[in-house]
XYZ file of C-alpha atoms in Angstrom:
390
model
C 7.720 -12.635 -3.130
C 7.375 -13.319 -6.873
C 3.565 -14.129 -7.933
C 1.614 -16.449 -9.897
C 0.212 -13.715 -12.503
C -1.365 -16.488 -14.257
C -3.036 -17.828 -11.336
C -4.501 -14.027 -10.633
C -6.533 -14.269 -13.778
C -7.531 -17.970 -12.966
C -10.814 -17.931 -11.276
C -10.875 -21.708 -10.920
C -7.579 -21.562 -10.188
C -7.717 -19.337 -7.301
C -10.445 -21.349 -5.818
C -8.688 -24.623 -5.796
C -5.768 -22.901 -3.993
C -8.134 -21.079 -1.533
C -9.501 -24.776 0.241
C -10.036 -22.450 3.204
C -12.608 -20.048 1.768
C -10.753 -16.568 2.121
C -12.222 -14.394 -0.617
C -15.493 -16.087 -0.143
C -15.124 -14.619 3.782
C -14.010 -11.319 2.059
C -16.938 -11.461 -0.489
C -19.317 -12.217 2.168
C -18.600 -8.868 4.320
C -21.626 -7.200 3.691
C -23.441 -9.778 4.796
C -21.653 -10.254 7.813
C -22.667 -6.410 8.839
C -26.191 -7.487 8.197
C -26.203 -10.845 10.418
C -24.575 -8.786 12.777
C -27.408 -6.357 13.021
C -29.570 -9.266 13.586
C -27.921 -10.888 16.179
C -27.105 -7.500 18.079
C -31.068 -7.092 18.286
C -31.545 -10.946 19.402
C -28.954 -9.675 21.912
C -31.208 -7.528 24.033
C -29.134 -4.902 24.171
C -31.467 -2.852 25.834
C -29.990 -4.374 29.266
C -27.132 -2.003 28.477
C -28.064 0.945 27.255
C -31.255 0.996 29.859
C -28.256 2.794 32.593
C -27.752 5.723 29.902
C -24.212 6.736 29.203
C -21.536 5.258 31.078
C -18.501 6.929 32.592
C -16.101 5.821 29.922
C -15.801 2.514 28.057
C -12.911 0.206 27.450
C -12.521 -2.085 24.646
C -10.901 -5.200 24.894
C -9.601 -6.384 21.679
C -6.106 -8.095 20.175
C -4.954 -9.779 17.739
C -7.260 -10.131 14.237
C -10.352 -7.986 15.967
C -7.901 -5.626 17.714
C -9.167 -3.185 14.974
C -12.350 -3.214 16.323
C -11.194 -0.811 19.256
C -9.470 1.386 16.711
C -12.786 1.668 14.607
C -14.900 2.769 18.375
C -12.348 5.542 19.299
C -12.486 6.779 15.387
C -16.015 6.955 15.512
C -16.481 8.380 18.680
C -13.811 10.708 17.791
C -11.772 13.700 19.846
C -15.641 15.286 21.376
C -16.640 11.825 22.492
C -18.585 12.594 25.403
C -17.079 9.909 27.409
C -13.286 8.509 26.932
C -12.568 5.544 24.965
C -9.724 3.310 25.476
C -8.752 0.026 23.951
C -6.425 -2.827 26.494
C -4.878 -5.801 25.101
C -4.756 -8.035 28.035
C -4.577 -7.291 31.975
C -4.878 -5.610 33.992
C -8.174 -3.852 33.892
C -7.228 0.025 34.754
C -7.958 0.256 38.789
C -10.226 3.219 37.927
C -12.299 0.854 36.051
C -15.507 -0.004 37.858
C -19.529 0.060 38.077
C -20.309 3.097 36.168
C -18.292 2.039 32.918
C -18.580 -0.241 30.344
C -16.233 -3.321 29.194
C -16.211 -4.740 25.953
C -14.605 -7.593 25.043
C -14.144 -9.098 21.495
C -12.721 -12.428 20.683
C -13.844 -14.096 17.440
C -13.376 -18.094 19.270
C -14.403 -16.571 22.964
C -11.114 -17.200 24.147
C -8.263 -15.456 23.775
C -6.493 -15.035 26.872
C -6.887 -10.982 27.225
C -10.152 -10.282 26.572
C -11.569 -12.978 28.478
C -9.505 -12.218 31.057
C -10.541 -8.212 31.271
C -14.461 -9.566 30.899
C -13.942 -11.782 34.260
C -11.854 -8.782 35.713
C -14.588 -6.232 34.614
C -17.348 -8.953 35.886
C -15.965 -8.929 39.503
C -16.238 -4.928 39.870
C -19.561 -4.906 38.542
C -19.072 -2.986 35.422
C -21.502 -3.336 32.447
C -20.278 -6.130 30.520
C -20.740 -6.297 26.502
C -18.820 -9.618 25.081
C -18.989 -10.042 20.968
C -17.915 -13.860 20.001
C -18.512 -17.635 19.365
C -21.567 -18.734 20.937
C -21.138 -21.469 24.233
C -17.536 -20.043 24.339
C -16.009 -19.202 27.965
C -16.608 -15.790 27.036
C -19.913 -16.130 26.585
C -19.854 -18.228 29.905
C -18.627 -15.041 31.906
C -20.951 -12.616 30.342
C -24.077 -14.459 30.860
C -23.140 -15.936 34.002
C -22.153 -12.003 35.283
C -25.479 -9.961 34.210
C -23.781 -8.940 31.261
C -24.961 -9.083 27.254
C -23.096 -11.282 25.046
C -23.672 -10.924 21.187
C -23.372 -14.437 19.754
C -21.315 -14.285 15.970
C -23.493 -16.424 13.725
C -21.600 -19.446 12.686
C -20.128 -20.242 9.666
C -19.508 -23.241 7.460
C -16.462 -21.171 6.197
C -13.049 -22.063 7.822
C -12.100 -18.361 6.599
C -15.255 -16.494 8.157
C -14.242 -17.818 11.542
C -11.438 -16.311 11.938
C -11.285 -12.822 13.731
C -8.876 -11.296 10.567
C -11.777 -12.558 7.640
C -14.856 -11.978 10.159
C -13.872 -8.304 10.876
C -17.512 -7.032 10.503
C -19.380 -9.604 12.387
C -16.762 -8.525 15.593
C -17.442 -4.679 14.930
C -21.257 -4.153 14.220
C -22.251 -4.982 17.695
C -19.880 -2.739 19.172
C -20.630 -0.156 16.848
C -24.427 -0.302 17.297
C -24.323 -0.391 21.553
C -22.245 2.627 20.927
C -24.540 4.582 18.691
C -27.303 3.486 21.451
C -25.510 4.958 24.185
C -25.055 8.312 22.248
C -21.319 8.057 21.410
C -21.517 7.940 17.388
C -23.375 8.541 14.966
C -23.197 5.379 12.959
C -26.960 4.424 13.176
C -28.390 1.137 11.640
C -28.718 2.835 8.306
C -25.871 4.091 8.278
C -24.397 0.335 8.848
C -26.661 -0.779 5.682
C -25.119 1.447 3.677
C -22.103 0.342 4.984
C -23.453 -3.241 3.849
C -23.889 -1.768 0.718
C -20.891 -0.257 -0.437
C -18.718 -3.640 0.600
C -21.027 -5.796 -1.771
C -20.429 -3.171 -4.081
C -16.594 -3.783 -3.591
C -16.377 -7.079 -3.523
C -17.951 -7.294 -6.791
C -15.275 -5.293 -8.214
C -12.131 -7.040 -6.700
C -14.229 -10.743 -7.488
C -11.939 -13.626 -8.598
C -13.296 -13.628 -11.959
C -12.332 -10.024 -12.555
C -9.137 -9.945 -14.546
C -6.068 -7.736 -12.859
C -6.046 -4.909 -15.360
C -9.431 -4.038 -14.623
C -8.981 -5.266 -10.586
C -7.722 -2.519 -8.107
C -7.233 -5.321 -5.499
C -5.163 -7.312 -8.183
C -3.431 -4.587 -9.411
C -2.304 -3.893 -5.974
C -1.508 -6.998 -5.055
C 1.244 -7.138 -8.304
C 2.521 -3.619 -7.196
C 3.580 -4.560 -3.670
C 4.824 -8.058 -4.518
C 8.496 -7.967 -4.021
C 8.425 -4.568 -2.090
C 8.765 -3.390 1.351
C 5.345 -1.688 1.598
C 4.686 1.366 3.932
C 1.672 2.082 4.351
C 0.760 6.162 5.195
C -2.620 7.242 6.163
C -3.418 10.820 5.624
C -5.666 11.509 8.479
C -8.282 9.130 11.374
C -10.097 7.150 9.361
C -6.866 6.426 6.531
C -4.638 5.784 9.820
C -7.308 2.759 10.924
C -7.365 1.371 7.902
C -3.592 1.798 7.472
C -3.004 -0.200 10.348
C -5.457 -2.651 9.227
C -3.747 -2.851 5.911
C -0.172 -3.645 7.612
C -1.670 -5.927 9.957
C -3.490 -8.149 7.187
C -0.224 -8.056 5.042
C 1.805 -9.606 7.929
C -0.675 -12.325 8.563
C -2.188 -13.241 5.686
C 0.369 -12.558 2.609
C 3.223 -12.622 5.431
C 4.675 -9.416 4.361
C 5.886 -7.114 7.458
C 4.784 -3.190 6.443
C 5.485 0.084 8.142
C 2.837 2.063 8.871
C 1.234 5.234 10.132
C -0.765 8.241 9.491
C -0.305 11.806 8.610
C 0.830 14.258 10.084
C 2.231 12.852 13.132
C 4.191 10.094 11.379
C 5.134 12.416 7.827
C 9.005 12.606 9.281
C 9.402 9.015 10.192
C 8.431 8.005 6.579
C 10.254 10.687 4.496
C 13.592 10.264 6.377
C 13.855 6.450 5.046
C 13.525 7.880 1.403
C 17.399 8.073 1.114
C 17.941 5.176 3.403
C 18.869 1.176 2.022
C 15.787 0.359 0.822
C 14.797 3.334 -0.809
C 16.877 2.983 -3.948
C 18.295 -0.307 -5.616
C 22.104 -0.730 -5.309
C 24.326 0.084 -7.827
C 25.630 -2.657 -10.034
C 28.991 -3.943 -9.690
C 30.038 -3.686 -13.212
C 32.723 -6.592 -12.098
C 30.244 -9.115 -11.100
C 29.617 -11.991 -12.979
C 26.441 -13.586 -12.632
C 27.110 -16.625 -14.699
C 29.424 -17.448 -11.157
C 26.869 -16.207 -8.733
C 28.825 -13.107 -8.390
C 25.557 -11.083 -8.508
C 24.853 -8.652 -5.372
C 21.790 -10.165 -3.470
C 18.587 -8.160 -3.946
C 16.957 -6.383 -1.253
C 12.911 -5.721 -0.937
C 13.024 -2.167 -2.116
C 10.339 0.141 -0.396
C 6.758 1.162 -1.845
C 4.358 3.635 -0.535
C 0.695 2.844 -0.390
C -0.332 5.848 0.326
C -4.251 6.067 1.677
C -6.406 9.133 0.782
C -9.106 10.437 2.779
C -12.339 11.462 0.597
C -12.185 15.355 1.691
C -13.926 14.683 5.221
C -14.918 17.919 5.477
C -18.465 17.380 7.503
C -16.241 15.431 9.889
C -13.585 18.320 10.358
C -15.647 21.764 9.171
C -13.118 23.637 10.640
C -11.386 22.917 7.216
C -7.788 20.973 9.414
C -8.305 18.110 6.726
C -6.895 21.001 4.291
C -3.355 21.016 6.204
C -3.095 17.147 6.418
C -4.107 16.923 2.757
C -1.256 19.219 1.729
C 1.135 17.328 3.744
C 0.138 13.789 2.232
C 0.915 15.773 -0.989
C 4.039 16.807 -0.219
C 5.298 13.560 1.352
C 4.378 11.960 -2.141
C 5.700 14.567 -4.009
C 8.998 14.130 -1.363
C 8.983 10.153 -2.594
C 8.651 10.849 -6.143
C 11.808 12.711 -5.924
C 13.830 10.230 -3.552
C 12.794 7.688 -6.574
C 10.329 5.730 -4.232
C 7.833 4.066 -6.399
C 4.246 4.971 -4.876
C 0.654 3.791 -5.218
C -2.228 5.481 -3.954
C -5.353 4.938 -3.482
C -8.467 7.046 -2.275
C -12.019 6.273 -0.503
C -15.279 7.435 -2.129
C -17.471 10.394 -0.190
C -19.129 9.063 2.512
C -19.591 8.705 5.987
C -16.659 7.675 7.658
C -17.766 4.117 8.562
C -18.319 3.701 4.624
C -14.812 5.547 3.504
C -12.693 2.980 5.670
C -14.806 -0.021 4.588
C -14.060 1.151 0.867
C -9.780 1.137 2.306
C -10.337 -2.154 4.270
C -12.116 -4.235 1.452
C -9.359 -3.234 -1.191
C -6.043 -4.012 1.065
C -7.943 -6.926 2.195
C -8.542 -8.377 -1.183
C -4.958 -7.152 -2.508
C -3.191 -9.127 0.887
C -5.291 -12.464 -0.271
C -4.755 -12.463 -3.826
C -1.374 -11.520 -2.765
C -0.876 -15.215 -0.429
C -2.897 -17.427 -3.577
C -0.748 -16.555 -6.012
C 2.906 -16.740 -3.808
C 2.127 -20.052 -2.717
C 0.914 -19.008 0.837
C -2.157 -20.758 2.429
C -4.192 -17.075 4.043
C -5.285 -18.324 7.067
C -2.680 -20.561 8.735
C 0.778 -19.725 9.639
C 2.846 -22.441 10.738
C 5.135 -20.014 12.656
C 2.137 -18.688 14.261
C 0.623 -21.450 15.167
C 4.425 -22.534 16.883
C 4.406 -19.954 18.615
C 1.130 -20.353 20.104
C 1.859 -23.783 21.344
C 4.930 -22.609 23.174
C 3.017 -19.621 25.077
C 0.508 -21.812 26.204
């Protein structure tokens, strides 16, 4: 997809193609944690966290907030004191039942899965936490169950109310029930520093900033025309790679690979000498005056995600081994003649590292849809599709 460089340094520009409101969604995402906050209080989430820890918890979560499961179970990490698990859709696991907690997230209250887990969870008599649009059948089940449902503030932003642009305002209420209940760390001031830092970004990736001096533009030019794969190099760079493929496909409607070190390190290097890894060679017979030329493939890129050395979250010093493989699969790409990027979080807490990843590839898959042409929000394919599964 060829882009608009012009229209990347065009502030009003940009805004006149963006009707919908994207980067002002994206620009708003501090905010979002802090209305979040709010509303979590105004939630009275006491009636939750009043039972103590539950047996385990299950987040239900798909589509554009199905990151918000992937951000619990990275928080609560590997010594969780209870297991987390994220479902898609039902059913509810049979050994689901009144000493665990449900969540279900759904940015319109009602997508089909998690609303259906919520009335499945309802019925056993689990604890029952429900994050969406207020007066939504989600809402309904919660409210009409016992349960606590955390009402997103509205928005007068077409962008914000989706679940892919409103990430924040899904996962704050979620986050904080979990630090409640003992299960993370990520306290409220953690979360306003969290606020913090993605103001701080979205400053730096604004419209008016002009691409040299704009990671998020700059990255946007560098994967346009590519086949991105995207390579975490550890938990919190494996969330946000995931995020960063998912947000690609959607919104700039680029598919990505993706995955995260060191599980995944084969899988990537072995396409390195495979068709898109290196453009073919000329045919020095072709004409292209007769449309003889060879039709050009998407050659591959690697966005490869850095970890800030996370070595309070892993003191036994294991981010040292994963480090030195994300080294050597670049220094394995660099070799096979695969054009990289990389890009690294600041020091942090790990909440605050993958918000730093998230705003960036965020931005970069926005700018990327203005200037190709694409509207970010609405897929006509998508939106197909959705008619014929309903």
């Amino acid at each position: 997809m060829a882009l608009d460089e012009q229209l990347l340094d065009d502030p009003d520009g940009l805004a006149a193609s963006d009707p919908s409101g994207t980067l002002r969604a994206l620009a708003m995402a501090g905010a979002q944690v802090r209305m979040a906050l709010s509303a979590t209080a105004e939630a009275g989430i006491a009636k939750i966290v009043a039972d103590g820890r539950p047996r385990a918890v299950v987040v239900a979560s798909l589509g554009g907030s199905a990151v918000v499961g992937d951000i619990l179970i990275l928080l609560a990490g590997s010594g969780a004191p209870v297991p987390v698990s994220v479902r898609r859709g039902l059913p509810l696991p049979g050994w689901v039942g009144p000493l665990d907690l449900v969540v279900a997230v759904s940015m319109s209250g009602r997508a089909p899965g998690p609303l259906g887990l919520a009335a499945e969870a309802a019925r056993r008599g689990c604890r029952l936490l429900t994050v969406g649009a207020p007066r939504s059948p989600l809402a309904e089940v919660s409210e009409r169950t016992g349960g606590v449902h955390v009402a997103v503030p509205r928005s007068e932003t077409p962008a914000a109310r989706a679940s892919r642009m409103g990430l924040w305002s899904l996962a704050v209420p979620v986050i904080s029930v979990a630090h409640e209940l003992g299960l993370t760390d990520a306290s409220p001031s953690v979360l306003e520093r969290v606020a913090d830092r993605l103001d701080t970004q979205a400053d730096k990736y604004r419209p008016s900033s002009d691409a040299f001096v704009n990671p998020a533009k700059s990255l946007a030019l560098e994967l346009s025309g590519v086949m991105p794969v995207v390579l975490g190099d550890g938990d919190v760079t494996g969330v946000a790679a995931a995020r960063a493929a998912a947000m690609l496909a959607r919104t700039a409607r680029v598919p990505a690979m993706r995955g995260a070190l060191p599980d995944d390190a084969g899988d990537v290097v072995a396409t390195f000498d495979g068709p898109l890894a290196k453009r073919p060679a000329a045919d020095i017979f072709a004409d292209p005056e007769f449309g003889d030329a060879p039709a050009s493939s998407p050659q591959m890129r690697l966005l490869l995600l850095r970890d800030a050395a996370p070595t309070l979250d892993r003191p036994d010093g294991s981010w040292l081994e994963t480090a030195r493989t994300a080294d050597a699969v670049r220094a394995t790409a660099e070799d096979a003649g695969v054009r990289v990027t990389e890009v690294a979080a600041d020091p942090g807490h790990p909440l605050e590292r993958l918000a730093d990843l998230i705003s960036l590839t965020d931005f970069a898959s926005v700018y990327m849809a203005l200037a190709g042409g694409i509207d970010p929000l609405t897929s006509p394919h998508v939106a197909d599709l959705r008619d014929r599964t309903h």
